[in-house]
PDB file of C-alpha atoms in Angstrom:
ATOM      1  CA  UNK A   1     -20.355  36.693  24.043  1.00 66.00           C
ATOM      2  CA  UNK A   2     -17.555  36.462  26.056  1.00 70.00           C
ATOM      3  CA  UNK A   3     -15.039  39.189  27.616  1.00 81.00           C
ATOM      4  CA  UNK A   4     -11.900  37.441  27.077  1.00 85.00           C
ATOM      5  CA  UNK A   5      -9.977  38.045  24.298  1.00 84.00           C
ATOM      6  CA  UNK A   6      -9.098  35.156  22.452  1.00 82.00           C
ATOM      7  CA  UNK A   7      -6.142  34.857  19.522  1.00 82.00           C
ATOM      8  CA  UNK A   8      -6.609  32.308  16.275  1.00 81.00           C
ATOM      9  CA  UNK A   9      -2.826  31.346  14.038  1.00 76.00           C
ATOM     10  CA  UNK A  10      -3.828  29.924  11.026  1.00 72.00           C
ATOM     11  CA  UNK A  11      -1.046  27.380  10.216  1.00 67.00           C
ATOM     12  CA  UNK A  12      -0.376  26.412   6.327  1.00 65.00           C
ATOM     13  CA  UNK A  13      -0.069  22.980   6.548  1.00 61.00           C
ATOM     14  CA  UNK A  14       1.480  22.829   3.007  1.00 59.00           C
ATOM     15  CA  UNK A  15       4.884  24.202   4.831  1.00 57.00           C
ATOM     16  CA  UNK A  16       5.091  20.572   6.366  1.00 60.00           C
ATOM     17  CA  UNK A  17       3.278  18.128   4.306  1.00 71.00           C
ATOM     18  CA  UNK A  18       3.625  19.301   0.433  1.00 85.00           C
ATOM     19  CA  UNK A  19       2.365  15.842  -0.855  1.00 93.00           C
ATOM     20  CA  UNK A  20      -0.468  13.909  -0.134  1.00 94.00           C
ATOM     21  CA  UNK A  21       0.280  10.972   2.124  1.00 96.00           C
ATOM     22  CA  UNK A  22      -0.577   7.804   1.676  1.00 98.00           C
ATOM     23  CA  UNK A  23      -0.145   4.775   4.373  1.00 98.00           C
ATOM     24  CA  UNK A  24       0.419   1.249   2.852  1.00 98.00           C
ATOM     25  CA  UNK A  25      -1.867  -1.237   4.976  1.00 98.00           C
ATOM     26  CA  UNK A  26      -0.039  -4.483   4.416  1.00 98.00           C
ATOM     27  CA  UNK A  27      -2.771  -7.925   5.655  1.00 97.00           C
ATOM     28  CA  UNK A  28      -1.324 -11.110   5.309  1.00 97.00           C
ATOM     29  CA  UNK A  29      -4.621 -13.287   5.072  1.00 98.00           C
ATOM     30  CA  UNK A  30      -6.512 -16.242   3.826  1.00 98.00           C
ATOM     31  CA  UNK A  31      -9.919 -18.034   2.721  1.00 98.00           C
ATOM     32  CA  UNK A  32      -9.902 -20.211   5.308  1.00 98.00           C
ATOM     33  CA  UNK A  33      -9.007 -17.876   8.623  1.00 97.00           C
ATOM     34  CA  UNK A  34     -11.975 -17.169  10.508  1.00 96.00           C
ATOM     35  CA  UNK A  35     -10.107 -14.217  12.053  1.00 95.00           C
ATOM     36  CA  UNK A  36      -9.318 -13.271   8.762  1.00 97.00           C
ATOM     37  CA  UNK A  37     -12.787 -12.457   8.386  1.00 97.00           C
ATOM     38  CA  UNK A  38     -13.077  -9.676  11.118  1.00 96.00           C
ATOM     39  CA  UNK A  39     -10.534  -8.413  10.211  1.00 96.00           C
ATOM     40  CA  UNK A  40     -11.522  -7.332   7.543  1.00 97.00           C
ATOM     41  CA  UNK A  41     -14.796  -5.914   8.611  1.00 97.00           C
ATOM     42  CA  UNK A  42     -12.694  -3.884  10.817  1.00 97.00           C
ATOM     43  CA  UNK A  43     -10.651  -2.104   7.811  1.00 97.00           C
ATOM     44  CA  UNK A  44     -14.029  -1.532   5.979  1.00 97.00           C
ATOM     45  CA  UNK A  45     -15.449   0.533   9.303  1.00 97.00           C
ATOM     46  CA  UNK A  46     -12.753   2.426   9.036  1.00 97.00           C
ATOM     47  CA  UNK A  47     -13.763   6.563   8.906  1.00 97.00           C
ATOM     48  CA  UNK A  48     -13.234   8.172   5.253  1.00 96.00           C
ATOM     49  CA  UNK A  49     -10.821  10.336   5.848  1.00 95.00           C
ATOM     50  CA  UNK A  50      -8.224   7.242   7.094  1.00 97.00           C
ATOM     51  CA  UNK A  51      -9.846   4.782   3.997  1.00 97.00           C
ATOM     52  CA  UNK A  52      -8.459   8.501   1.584  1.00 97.00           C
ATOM     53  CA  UNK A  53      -4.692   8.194   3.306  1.00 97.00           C
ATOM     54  CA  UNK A  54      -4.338   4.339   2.574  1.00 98.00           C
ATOM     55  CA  UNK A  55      -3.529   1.608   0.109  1.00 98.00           C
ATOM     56  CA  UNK A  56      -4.612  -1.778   1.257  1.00 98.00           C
ATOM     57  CA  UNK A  57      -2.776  -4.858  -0.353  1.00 98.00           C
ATOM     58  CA  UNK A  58      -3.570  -8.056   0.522  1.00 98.00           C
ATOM     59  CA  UNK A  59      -1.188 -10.683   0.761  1.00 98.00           C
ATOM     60  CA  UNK A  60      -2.675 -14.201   0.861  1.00 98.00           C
ATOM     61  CA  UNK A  61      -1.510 -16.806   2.750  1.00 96.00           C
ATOM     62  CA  UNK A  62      -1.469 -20.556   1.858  1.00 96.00           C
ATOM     63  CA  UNK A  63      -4.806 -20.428  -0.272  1.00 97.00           C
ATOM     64  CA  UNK A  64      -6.049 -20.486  -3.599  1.00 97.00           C
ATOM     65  CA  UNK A  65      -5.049 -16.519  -3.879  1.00 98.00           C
ATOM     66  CA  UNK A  66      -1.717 -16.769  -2.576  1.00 98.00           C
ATOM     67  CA  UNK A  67       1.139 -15.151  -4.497  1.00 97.00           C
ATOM     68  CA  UNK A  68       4.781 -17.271  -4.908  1.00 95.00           C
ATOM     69  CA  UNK A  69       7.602 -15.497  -6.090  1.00 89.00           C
ATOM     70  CA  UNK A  70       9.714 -17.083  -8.780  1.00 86.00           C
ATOM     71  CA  UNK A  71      12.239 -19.678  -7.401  1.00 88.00           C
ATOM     72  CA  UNK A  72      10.796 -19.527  -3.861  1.00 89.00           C
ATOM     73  CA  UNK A  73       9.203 -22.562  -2.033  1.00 91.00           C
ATOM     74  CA  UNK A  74       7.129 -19.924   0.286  1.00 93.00           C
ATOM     75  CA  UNK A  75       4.127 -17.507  -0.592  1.00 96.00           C
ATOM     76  CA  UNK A  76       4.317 -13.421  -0.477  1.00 96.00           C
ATOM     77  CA  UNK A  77       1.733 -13.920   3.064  1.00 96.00           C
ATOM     78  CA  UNK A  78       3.970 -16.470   4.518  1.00 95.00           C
ATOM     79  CA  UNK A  79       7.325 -14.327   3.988  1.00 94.00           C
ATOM     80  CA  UNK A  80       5.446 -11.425   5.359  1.00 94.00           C
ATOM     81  CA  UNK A  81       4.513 -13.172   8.472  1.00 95.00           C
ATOM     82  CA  UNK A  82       7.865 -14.788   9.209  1.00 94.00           C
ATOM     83  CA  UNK A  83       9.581 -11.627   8.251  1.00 94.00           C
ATOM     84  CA  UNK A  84       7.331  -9.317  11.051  1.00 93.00           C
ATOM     85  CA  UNK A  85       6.863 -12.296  13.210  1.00 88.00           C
ATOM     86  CA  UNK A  86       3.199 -12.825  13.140  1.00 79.00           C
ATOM     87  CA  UNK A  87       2.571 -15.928  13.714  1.00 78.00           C
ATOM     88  CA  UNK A  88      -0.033 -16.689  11.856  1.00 90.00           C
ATOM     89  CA  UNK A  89      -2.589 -14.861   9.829  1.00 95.00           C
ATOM     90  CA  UNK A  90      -4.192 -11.904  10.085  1.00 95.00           C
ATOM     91  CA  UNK A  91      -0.623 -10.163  10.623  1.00 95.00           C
ATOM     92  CA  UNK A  92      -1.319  -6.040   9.240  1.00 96.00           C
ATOM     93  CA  UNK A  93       1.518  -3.733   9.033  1.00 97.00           C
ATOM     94  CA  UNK A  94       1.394  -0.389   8.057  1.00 98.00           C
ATOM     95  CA  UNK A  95       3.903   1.088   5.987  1.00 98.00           C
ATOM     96  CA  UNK A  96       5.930  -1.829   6.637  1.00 97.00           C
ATOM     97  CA  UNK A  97       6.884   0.280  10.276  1.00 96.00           C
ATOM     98  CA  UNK A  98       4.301  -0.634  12.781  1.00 94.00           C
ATOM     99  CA  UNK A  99       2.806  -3.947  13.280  1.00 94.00           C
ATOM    100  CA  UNK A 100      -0.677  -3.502  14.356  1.00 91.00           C
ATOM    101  CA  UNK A 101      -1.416  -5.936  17.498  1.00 83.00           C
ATOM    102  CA  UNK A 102      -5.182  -4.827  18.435  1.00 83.00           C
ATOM    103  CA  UNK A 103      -7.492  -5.343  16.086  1.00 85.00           C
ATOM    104  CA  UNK A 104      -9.935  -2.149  16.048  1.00 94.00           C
ATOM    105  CA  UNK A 105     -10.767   0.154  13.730  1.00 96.00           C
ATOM    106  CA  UNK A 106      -9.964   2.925  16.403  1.00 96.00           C
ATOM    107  CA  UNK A 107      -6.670   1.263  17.255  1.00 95.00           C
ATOM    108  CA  UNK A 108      -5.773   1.613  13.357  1.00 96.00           C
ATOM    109  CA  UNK A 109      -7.117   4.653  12.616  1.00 97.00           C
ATOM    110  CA  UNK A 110      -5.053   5.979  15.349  1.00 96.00           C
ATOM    111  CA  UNK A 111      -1.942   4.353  14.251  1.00 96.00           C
ATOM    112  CA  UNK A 112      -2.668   5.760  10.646  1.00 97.00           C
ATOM    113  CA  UNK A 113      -2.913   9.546  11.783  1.00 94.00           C
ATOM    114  CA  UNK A 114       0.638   8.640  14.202  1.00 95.00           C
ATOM    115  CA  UNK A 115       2.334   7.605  10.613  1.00 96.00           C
ATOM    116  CA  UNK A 116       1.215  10.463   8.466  1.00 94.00           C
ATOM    117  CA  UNK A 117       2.204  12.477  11.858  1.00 91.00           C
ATOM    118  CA  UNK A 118       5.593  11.676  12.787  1.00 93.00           C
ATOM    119  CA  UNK A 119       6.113  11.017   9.025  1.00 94.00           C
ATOM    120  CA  UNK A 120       5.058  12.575   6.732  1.00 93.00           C
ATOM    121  CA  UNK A 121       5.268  11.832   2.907  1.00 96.00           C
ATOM    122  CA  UNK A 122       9.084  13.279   1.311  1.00 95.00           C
ATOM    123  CA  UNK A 123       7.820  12.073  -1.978  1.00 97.00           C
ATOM    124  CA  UNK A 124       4.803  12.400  -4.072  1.00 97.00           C
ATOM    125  CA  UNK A 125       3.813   9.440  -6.903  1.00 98.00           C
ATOM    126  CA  UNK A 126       2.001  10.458  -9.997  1.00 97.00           C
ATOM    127  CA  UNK A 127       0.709   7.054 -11.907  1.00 98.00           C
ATOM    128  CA  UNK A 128      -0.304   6.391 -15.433  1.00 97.00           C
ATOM    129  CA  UNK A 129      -1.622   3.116 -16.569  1.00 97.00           C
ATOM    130  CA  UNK A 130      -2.554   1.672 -19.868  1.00 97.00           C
ATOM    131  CA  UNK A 131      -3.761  -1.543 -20.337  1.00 97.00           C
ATOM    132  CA  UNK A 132      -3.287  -3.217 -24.543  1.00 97.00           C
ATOM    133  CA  UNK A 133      -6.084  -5.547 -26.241  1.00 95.00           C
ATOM    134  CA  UNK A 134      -4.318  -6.680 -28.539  1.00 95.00           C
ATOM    135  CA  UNK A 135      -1.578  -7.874 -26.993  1.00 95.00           C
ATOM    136  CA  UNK A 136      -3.029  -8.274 -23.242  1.00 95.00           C
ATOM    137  CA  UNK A 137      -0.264  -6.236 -21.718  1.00 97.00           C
ATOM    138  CA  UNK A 138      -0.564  -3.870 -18.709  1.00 98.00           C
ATOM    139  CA  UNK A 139       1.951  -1.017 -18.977  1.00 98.00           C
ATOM    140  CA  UNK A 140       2.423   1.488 -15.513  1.00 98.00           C
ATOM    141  CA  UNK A 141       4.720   4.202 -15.715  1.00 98.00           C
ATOM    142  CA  UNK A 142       5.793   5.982 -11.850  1.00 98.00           C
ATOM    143  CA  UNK A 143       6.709   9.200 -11.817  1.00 98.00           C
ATOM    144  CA  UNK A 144       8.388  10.153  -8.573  1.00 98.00           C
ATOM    145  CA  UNK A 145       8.975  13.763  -7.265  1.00 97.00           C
ATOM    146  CA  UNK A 146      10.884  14.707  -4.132  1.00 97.00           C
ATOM    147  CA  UNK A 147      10.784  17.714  -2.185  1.00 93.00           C
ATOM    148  CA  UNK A 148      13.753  16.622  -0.135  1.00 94.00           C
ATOM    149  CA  UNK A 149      15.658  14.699  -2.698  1.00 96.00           C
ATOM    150  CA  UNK A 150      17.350  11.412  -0.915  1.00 96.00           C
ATOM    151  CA  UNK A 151      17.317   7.472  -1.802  1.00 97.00           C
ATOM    152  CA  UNK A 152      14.018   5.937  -3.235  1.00 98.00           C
ATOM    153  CA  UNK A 153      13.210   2.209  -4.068  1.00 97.00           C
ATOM    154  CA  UNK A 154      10.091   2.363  -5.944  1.00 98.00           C
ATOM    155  CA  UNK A 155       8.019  -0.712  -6.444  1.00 97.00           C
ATOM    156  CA  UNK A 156       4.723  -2.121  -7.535  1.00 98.00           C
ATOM    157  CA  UNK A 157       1.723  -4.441  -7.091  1.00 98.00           C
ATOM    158  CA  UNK A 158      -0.908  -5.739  -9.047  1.00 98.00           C
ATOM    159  CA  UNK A 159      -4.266  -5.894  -7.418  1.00 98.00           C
ATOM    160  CA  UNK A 160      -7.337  -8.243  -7.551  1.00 98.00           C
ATOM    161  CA  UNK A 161     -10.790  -6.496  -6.947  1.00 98.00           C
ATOM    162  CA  UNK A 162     -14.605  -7.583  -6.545  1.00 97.00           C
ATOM    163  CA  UNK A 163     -13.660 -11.817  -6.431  1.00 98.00           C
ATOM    164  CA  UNK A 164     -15.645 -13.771  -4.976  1.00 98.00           C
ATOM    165  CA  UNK A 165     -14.521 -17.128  -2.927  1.00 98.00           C
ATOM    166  CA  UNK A 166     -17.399 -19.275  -2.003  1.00 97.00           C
ATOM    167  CA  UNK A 167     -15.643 -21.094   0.546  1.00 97.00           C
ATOM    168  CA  UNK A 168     -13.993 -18.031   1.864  1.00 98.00           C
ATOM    169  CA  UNK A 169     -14.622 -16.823   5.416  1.00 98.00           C
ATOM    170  CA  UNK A 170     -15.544 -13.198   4.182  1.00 98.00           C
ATOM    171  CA  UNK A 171     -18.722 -11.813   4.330  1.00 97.00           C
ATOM    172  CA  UNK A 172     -20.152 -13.153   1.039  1.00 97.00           C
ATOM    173  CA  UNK A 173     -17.288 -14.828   0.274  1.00 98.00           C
ATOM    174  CA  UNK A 174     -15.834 -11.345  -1.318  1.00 98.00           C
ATOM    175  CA  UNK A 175     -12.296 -10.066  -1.085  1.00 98.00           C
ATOM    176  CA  UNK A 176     -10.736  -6.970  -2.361  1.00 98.00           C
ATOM    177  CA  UNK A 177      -7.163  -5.722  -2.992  1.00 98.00           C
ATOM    178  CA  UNK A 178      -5.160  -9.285  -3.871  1.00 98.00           C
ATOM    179  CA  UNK A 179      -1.478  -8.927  -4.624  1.00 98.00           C
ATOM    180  CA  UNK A 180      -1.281 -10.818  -8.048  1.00 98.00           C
ATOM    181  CA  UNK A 181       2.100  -9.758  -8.895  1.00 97.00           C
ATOM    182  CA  UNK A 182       4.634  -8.106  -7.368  1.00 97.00           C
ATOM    183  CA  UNK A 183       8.035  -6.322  -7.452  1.00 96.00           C
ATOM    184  CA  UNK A 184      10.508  -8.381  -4.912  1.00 94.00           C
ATOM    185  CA  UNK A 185      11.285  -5.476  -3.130  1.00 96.00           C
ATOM    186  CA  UNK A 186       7.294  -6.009  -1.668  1.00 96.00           C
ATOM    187  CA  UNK A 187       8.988  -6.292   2.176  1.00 94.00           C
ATOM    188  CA  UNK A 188      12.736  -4.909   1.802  1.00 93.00           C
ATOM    189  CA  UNK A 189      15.195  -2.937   0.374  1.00 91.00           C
ATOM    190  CA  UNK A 190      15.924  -3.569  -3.710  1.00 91.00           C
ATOM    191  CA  UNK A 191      19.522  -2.909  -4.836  1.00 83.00           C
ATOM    192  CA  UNK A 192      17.398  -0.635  -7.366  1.00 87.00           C
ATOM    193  CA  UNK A 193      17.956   2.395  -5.430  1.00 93.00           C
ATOM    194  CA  UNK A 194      17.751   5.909  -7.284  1.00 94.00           C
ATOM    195  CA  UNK A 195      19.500   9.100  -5.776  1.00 97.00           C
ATOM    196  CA  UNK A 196      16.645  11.868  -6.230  1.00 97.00           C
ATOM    197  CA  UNK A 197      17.792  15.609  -5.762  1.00 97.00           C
ATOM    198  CA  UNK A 198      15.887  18.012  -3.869  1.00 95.00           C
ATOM    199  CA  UNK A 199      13.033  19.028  -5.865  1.00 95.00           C
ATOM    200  CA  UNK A 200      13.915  16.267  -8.224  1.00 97.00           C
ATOM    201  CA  UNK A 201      11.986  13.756 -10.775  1.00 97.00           C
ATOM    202  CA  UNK A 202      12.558  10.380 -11.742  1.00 97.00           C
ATOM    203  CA  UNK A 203      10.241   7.894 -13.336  1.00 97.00           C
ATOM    204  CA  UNK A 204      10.033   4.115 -13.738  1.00 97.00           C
ATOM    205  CA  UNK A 205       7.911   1.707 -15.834  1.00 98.00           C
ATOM    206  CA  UNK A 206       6.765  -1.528 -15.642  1.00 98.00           C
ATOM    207  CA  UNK A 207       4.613  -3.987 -17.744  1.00 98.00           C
ATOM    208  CA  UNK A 208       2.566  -6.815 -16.989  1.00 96.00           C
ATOM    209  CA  UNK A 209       0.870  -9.868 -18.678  1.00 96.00           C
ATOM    210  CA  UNK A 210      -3.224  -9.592 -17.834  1.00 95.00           C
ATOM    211  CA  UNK A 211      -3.213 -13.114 -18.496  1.00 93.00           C
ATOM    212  CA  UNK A 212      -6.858 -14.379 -17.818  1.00 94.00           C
ATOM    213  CA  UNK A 213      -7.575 -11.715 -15.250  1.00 96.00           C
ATOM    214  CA  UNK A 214     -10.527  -9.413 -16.069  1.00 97.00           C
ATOM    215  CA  UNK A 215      -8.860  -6.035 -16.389  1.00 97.00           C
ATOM    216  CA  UNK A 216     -11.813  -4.202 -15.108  1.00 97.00           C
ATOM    217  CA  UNK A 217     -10.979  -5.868 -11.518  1.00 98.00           C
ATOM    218  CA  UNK A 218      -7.736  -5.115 -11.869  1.00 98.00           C
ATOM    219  CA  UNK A 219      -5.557  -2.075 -10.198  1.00 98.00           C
ATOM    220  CA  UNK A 220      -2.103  -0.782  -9.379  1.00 98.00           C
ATOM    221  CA  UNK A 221      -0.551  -0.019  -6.409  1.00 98.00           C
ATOM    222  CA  UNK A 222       3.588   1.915  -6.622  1.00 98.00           C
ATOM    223  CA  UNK A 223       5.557   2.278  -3.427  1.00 98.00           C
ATOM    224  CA  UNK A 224       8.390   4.477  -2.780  1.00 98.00           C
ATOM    225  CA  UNK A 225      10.599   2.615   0.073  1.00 98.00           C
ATOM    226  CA  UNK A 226      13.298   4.781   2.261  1.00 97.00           C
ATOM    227  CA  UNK A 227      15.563   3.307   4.587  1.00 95.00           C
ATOM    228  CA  UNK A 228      14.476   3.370   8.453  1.00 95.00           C
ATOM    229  CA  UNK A 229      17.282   1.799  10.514  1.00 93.00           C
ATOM    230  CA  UNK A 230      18.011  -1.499   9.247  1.00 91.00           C
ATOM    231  CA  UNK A 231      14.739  -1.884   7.476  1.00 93.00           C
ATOM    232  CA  UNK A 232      12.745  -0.186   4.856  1.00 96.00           C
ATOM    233  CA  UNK A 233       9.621   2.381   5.573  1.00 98.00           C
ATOM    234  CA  UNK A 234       6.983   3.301   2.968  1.00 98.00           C
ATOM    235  CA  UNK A 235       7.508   6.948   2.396  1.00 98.00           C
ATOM    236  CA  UNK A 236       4.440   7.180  -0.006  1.00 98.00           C
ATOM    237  CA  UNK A 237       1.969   5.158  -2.110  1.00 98.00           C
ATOM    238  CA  UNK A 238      -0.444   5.397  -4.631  1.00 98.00           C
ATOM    239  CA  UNK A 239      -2.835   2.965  -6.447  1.00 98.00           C
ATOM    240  CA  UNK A 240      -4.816   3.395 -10.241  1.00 98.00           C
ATOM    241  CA  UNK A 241      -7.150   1.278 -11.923  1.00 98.00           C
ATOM    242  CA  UNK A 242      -5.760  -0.222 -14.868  1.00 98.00           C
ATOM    243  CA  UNK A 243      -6.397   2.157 -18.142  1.00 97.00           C
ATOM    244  CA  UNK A 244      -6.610   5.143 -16.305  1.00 97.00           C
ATOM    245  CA  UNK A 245      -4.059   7.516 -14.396  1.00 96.00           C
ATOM    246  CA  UNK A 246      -3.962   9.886 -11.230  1.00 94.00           C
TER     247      UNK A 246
END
């Protein structure tokens, strides 16, 4: 017991933060990088509250994994590096903001809770998926709603789950989260730009060839990009399994 008299405020958080935020936890990586590896290990050990406020996509670099746009001589990993002047691989950005130099899980968790912070999520992303036998096509439909209303650049990713690389530097050869396919507007402003009013909706859909992926390894990620100086932030993300919704 104690003789001072001590005063609790309970603060509603929802006045602040009315949509769950997610940061985007962009790795530029490969099979063969050693580095790579720990890296890695470093994103799984992170706590589960920071692994519930992120979308990891993986963006691989000069390997058998690597994504290359249409009519471009360079992979999606090797324009991400030379566009946040990595260097080399691992290169992680989050939210396309902050480039993460030290490689710790506390140094990222940390830089997670500064994002969702200093900026938190204007937008929230409501996904539903569907995924056709018969024709082998992936359909994803956005819907975006804005408590602020402003400019939005949504765009997507198709993920790779559960593969396994023997030659890969991974811990069993595994990796998670591949970028497949991809919007172009992965690393910068698209000149698809909606105007959202306050409180506003809008929606977007796109569809997909499965190809000779296995759909149950497969997932979405959407991305809602604002302006942030001369670049683009990551106001919000989401990510589904294909067939299902959230």
């Amino acid at each position: 017991e104690s003789e001072n008299e001590v005063t609790v405020e309970a603060m509603n958080r929802g006045i602040y933060e009315k949509y769950h935020k997610n940061v985007a936890i962009y790795k530029a990586t490969a099979t063969w990088c050693g580095p790579c590896a720990a890296m890695t290990k470093v994103l799984l050990n992170l706590n589960e509250d920071t692994k519930n406020h992120t979308v990891e996509l993986c963006w691989h670099f000069e390997d058998e994994l690597a994504l290359t746009p249409p009519g471009s001589d360079y992979d999606c990993g090797e324009i991400l590096v030379s566009y946040f002047r990595g260097g080399g691989v691992p290169t992680v950005v989050l939210d396309l903001k902050d480039k993460i130099i030290e490689s710790s899980t506390s140094s990222i968790e940390e830089a997670v809770w500064d994002l969702r912070a200093d900026y938190p999520a204007t937008c929230g992303l409501k996904l539903l998926s569907e995924y056709d036998e018969e024709t082998d096509q992936i359909a994803v439909t956005a819907y975006l709603a804005s408590s602020t209303g402003g400019s939005y650049d949504l765009g997507m990713a198709l993920l790779l789950n559960d593969q396994v690389i023997p030659s890969g530097t991974n811990e069993g050869g595994r990796y998670s989260h591949i970028v497949k396919a991809s919007t172009g507007n992965f690393y910068m402003y698209s000149n698809a730009i909606e105007e959202v009013e306050k409180n506003g909706e809008i929606s977007r859909t796109w569809y997909l060839d499965a190809g000779d992926l296995d759909v149950d390894d497969l997932s979405v990620a959407v991305y809602a990009l604002v302006k942030d100086g001369n670049a683009a932030r990551i106001d919000n993300i989401a990510e589904v399994k294909v067939g299902e919704s959230i």
